[in-house]
mmCIF file of C-alpha atoms (C1' of nucleotides) in Angstrom:
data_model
loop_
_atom_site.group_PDB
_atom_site.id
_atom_site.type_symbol
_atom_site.label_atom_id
_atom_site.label_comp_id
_atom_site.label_asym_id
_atom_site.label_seq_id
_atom_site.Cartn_x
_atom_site.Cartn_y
_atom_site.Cartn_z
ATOM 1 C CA UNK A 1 6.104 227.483 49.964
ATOM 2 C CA UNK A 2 2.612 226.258 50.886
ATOM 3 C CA UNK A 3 -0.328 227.920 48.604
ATOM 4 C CA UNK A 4 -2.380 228.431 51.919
ATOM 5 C CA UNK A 5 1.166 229.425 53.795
ATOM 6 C CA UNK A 6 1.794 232.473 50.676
ATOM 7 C CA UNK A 7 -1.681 233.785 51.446
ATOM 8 C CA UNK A 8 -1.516 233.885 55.067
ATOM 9 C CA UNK A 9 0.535 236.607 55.940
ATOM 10 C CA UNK A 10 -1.311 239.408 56.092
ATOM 11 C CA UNK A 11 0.980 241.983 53.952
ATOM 12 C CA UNK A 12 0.796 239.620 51.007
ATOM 13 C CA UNK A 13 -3.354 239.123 51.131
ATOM 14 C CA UNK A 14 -3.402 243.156 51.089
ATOM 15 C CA UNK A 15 -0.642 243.446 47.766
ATOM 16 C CA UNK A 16 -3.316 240.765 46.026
ATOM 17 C CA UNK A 17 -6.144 243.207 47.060
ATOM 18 C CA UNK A 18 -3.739 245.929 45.199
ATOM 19 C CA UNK A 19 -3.784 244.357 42.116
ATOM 20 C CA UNK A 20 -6.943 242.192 41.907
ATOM 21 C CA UNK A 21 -7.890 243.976 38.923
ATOM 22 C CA UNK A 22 -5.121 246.636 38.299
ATOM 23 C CA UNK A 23 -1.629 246.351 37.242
ATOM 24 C CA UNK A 24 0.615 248.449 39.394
ATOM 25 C CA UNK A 25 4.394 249.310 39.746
ATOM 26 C CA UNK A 26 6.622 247.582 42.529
ATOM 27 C CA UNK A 27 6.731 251.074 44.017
ATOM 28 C CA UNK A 28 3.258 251.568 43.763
ATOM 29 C CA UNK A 29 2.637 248.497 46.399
ATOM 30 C CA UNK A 30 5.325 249.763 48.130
ATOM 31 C CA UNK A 31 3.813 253.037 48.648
ATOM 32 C CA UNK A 32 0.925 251.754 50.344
ATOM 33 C CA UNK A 33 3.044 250.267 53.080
ATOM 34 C CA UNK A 34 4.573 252.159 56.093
ATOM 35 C CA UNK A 35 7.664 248.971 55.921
ATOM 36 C CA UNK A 36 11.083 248.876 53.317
ATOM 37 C CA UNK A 37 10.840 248.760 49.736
ATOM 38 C CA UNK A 38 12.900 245.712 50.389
ATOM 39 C CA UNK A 39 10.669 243.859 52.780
ATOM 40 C CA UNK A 40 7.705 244.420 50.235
ATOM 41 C CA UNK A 41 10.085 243.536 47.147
ATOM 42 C CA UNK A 42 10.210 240.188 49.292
ATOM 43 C CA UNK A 43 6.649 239.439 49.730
ATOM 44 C CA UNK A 44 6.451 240.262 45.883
ATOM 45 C CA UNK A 45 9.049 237.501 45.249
ATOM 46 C CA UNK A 46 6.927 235.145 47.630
ATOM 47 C CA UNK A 47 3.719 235.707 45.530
ATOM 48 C CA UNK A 48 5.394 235.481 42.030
ATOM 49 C CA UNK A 49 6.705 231.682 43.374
ATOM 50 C CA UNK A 50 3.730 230.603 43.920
ATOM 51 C CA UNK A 51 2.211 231.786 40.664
ATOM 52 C CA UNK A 52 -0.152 234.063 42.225
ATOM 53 C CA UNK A 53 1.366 237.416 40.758
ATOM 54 C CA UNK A 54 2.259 237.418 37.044
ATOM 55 C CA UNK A 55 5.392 240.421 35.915
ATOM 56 C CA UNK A 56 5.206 242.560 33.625
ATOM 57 C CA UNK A 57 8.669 244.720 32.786
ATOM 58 C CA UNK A 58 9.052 248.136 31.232
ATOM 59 C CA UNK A 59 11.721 249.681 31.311
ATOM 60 C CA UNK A 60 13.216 250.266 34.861
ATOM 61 C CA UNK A 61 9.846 249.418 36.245
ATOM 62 C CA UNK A 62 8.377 246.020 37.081
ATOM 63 C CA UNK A 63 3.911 245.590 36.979
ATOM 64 C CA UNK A 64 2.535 243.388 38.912
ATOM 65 C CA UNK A 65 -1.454 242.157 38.770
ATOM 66 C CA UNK A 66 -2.612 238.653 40.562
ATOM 67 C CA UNK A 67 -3.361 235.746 38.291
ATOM 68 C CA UNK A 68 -6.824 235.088 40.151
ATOM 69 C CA UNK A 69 -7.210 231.587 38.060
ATOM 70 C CA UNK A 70 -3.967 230.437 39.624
ATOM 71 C CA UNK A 71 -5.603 230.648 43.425
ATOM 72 C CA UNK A 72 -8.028 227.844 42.993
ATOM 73 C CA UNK A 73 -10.313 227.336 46.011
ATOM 74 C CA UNK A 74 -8.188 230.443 47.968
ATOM 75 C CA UNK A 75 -9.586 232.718 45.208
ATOM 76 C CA UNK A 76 -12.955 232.516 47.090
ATOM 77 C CA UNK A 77 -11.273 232.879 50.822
ATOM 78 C CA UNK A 78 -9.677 235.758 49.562
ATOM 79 C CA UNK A 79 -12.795 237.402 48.242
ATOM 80 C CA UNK A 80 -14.524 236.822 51.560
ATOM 81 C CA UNK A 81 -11.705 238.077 53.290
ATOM 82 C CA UNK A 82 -11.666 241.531 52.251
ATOM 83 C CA UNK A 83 -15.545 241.602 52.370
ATOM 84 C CA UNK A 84 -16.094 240.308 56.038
ATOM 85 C CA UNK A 85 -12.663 242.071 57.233
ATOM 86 C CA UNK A 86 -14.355 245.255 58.378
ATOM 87 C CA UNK A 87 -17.127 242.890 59.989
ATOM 88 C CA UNK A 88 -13.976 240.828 61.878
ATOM 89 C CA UNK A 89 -12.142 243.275 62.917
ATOM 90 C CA UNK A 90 -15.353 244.809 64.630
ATOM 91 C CA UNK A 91 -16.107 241.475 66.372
ATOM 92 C CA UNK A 92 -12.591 240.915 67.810
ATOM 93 C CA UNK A 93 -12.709 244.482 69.399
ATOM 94 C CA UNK A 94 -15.565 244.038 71.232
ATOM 95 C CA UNK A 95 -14.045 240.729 72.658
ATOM 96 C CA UNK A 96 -11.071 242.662 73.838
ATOM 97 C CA UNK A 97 -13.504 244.716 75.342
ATOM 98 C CA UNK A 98 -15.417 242.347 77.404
ATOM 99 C CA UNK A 99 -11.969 240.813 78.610
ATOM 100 C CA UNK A 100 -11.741 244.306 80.181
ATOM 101 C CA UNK B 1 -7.690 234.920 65.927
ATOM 102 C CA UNK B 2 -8.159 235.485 62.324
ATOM 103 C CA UNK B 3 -9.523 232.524 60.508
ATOM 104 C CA UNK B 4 -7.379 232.275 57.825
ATOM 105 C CA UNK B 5 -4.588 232.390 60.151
ATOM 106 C CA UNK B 6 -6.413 229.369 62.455
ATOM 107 C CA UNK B 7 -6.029 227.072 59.616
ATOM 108 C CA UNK B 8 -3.252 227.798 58.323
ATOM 109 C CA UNK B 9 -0.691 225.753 60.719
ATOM 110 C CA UNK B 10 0.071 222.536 59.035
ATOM 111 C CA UNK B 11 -0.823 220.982 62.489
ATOM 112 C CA UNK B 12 -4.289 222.624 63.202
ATOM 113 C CA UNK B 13 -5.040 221.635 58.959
ATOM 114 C CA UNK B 14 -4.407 218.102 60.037
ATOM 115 C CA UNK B 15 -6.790 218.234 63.367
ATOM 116 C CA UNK B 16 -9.317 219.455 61.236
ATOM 117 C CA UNK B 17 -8.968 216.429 59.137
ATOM 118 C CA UNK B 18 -8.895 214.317 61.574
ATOM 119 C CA UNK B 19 -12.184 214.864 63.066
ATOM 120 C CA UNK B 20 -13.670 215.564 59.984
ATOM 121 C CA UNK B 21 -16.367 212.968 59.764
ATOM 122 C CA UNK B 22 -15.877 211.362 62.813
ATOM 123 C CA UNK B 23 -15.469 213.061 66.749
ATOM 124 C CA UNK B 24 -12.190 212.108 68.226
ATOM 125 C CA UNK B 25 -11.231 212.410 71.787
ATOM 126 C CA UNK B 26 -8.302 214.860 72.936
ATOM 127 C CA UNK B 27 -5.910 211.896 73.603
ATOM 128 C CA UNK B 28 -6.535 210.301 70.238
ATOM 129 C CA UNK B 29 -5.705 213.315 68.302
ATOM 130 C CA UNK B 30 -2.879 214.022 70.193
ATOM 131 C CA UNK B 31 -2.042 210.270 69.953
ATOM 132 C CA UNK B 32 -1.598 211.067 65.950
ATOM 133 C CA UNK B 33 1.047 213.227 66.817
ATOM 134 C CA UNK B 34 4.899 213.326 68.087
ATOM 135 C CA UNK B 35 4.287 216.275 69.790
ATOM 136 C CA UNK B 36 3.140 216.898 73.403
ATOM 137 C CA UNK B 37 -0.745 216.492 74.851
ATOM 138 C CA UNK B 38 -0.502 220.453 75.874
ATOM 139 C CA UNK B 39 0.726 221.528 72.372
ATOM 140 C CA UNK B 40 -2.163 219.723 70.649
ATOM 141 C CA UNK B 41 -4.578 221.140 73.229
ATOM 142 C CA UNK B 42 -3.546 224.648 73.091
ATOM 143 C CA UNK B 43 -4.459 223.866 68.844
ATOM 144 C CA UNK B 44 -7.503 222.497 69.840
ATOM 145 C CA UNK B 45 -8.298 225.627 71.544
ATOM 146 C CA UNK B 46 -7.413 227.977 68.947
ATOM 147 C CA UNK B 47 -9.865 225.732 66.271
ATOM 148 C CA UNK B 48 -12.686 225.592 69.196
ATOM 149 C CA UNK B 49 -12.642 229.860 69.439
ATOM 150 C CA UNK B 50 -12.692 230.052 65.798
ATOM 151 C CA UNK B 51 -15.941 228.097 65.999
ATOM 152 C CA UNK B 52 -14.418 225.251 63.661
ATOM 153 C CA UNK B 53 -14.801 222.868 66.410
ATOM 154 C CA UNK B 54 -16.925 221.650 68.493
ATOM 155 C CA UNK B 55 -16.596 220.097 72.215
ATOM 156 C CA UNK B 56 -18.618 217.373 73.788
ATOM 157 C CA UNK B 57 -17.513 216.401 77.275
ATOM 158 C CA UNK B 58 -17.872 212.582 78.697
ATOM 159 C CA UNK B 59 -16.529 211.687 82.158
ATOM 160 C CA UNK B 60 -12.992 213.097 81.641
ATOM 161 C CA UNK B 61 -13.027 213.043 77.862
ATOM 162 C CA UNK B 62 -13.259 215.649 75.327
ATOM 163 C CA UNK B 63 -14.941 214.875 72.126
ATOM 164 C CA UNK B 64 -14.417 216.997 68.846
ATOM 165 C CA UNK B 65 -15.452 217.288 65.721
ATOM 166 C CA UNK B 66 -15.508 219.547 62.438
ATOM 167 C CA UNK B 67 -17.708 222.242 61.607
ATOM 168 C CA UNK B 68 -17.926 222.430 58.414
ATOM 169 C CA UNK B 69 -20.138 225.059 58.000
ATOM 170 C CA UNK B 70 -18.463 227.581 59.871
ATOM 171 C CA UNK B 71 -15.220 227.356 57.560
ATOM 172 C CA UNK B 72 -17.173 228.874 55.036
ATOM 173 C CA UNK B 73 -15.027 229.523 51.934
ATOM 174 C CA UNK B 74 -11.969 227.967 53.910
ATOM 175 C CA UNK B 75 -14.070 224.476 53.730
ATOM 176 C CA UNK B 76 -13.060 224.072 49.929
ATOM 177 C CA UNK B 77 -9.285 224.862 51.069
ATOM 178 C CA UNK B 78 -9.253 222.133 53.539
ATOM 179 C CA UNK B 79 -10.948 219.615 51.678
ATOM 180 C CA UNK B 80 -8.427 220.297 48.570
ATOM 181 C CA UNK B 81 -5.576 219.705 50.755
ATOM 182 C CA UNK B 82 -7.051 216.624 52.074
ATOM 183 C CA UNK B 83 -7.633 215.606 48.198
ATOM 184 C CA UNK B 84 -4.019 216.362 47.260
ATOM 185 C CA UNK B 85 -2.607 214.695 50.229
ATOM 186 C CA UNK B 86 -4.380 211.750 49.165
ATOM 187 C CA UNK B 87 -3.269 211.796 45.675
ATOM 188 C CA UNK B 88 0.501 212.463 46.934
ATOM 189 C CA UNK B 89 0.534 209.467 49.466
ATOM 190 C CA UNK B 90 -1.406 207.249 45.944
ATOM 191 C CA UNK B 91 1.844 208.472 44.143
ATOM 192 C CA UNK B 92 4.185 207.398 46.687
ATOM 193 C CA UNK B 93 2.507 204.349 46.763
ATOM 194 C CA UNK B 94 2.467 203.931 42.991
ATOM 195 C CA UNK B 95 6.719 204.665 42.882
ATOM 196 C CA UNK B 96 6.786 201.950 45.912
ATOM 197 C CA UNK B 97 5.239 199.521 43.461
ATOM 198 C CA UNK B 98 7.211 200.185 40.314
ATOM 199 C CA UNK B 99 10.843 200.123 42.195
ATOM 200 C CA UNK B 100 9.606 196.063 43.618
ATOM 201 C "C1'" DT C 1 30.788 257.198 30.942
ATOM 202 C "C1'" DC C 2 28.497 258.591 35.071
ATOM 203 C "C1'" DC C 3 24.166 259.562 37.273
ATOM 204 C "C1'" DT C 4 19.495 258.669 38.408
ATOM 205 C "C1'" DT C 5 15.478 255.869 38.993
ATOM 206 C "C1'" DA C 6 13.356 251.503 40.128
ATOM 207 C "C1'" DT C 7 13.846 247.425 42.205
ATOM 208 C "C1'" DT C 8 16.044 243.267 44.054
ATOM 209 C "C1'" DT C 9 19.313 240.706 46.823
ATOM 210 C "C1'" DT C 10 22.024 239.723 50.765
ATOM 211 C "C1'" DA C 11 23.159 239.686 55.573
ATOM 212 C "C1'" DG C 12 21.947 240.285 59.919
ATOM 213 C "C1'" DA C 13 18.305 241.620 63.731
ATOM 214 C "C1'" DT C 14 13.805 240.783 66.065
ATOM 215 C "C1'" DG C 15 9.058 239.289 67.539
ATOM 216 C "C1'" DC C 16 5.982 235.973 68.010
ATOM 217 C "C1'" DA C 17 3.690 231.386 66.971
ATOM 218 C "C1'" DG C 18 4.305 227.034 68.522
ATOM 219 C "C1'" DC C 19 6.793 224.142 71.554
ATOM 220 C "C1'" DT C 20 8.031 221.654 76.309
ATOM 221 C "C1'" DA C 21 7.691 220.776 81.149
ATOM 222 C "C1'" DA C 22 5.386 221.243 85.244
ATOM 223 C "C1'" DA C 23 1.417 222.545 87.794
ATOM 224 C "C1'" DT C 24 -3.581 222.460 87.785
ATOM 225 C "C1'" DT C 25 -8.359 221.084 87.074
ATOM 226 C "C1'" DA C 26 -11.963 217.692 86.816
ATOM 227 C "C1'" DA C 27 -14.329 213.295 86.994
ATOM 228 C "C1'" DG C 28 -14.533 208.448 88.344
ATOM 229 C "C1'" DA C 29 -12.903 204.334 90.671
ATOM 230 C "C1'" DT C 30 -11.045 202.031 94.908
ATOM 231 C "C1'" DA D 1 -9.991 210.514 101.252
ATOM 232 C "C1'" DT D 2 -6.722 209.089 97.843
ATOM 233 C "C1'" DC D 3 -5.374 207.521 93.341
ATOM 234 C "C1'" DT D 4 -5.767 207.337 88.400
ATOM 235 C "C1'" DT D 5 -7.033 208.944 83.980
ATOM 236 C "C1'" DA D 6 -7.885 212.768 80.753
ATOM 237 C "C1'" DA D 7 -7.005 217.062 79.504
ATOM 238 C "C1'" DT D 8 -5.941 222.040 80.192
ATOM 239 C "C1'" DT D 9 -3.332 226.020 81.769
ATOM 240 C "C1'" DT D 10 0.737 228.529 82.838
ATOM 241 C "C1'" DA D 11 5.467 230.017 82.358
ATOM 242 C "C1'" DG D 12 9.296 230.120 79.905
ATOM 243 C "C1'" DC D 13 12.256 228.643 75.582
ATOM 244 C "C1'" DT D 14 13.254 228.435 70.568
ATOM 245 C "C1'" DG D 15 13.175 228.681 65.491
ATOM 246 C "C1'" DC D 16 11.808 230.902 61.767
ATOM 247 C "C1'" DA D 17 9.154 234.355 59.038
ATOM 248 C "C1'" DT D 18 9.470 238.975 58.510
ATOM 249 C "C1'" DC D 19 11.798 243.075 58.992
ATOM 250 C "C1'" DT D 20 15.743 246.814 58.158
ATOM 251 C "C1'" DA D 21 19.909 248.573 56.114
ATOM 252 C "C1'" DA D 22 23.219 248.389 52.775
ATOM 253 C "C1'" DA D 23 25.041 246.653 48.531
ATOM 254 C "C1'" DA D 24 23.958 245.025 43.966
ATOM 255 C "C1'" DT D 25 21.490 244.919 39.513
ATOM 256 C "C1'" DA D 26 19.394 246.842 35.511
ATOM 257 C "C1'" DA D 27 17.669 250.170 32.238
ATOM 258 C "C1'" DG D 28 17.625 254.923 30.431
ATOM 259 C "C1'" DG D 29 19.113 259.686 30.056
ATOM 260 C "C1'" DA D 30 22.764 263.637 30.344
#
DNA sequence: TCCTTATTTTAGATGCAGCTAAATTAAGAT
DNA sequence: ATCTTAATTTAGCTGCATCTAAAATAAGGA
C-alpha cells in the first residue's frame, strides 16, 4: 500500500499519535477505540507493512511504537496534523454553519 | 475536506503535478486523463476548497495552478512523489534499454 | 492437558469516495 | 436569437476500504 494511502485513514494517523513516543500493547490501542479488536488488529497490520510501526513480543502480548525515521517527509504532515487538528476541526464547523 | 485526505487520491496527487509550475486549463487536465471532464472537475473542486488551487477564468476557460504554499508540510509529500515517479519511469527506461 | 489471556486471521457486510451520463451554466461567435 | 465551446452540477451507480463476528493462533498458568 501507498505510504501517503497508510497514513490517510484517519484511525491509523490516531494509533501513530498513540505510540509516537510510547510503546503500548495491541490492547492498549485497542482500548482507545469504540470499533473491534479485530478491525484495529487490521490497521496495526497496515502500519507494520509499511514500516511505520516496529513489534515488539512478550509473552502473549505484542508492543507497538512508530518508527518516526521510516515516515520521511509524512513525519512532518503528521506532526502538523495533530497540532492544527483542533484549529481544523473548528474551521470546518463554522462552514457547516454558514451553509445553514 | 481534510487536507491530508484532498491529496491523497492518486488522481487529485497527479492534478497537483500537473499544474505545478505551469496553469493548465480544465480541458487539458482532463485531457491527461481516461476518465470523464465531470470526474476531473468535481477533483478540481475538491483541490480549489482546500485552497491548493487556484482559478483564473478567460472567456469560457478555467485556468489552474498550484499553491504551493498552502500545502504546507504536504508540499514535501508531493514533491517526493513527483521525485520517485521520476526515478521509477528512469528505471523503466533503463530495463527498456538493457533488454534491446 | 485444558483454560485463560492476548491477538490475529478469515469471511462476509456496509458506507462512502469516486465514477458516469445527462442536464445546466456561461461566454463568444455567426 | 441560435449555435458552439468549455466546464460545472446533479443524480444515481459501483468498487473497495473498513468494519463486525467468529474461528484460529500462540504463549503461559492451573
Amino acid at each position: 500500500m501507498e505510504p501517503l494511502q497508510v497514513i490517510a485513514a484517519p484511525r491509523r494517523m490516531r494509533i501513530l499519535e498513540l505510540v509516537w513516543d510510547r510503546e503500548l500493547a495491541a490492547g492498549d490501542i485497542a482500548a482507545e477505540f469504540d470499533v473491534s479488536w479485530s478491525a484495529v488488529s487490521q490497521h496495526l497490520t497496515v502500519l507494520k507493512k509499511a514500516g511505520f510501526l516496529v513489534e515488539r513480543r512478550e509473552g502473549t502480548s505484542r508492543f507497538y511504537r512508530a518508527d518516526k525515521e521510516a515516515l520521511g517527509p509524512l513525519r512532518a504532515v503528521v506532526e502538523d496534523h495533530w497540532r492544527t487538528s483542533l484549529l481544523r476541526i473548528k474551521h470546518l464547523a463554522e462552514e457547516e454553519e454558514c451553509s445553514k
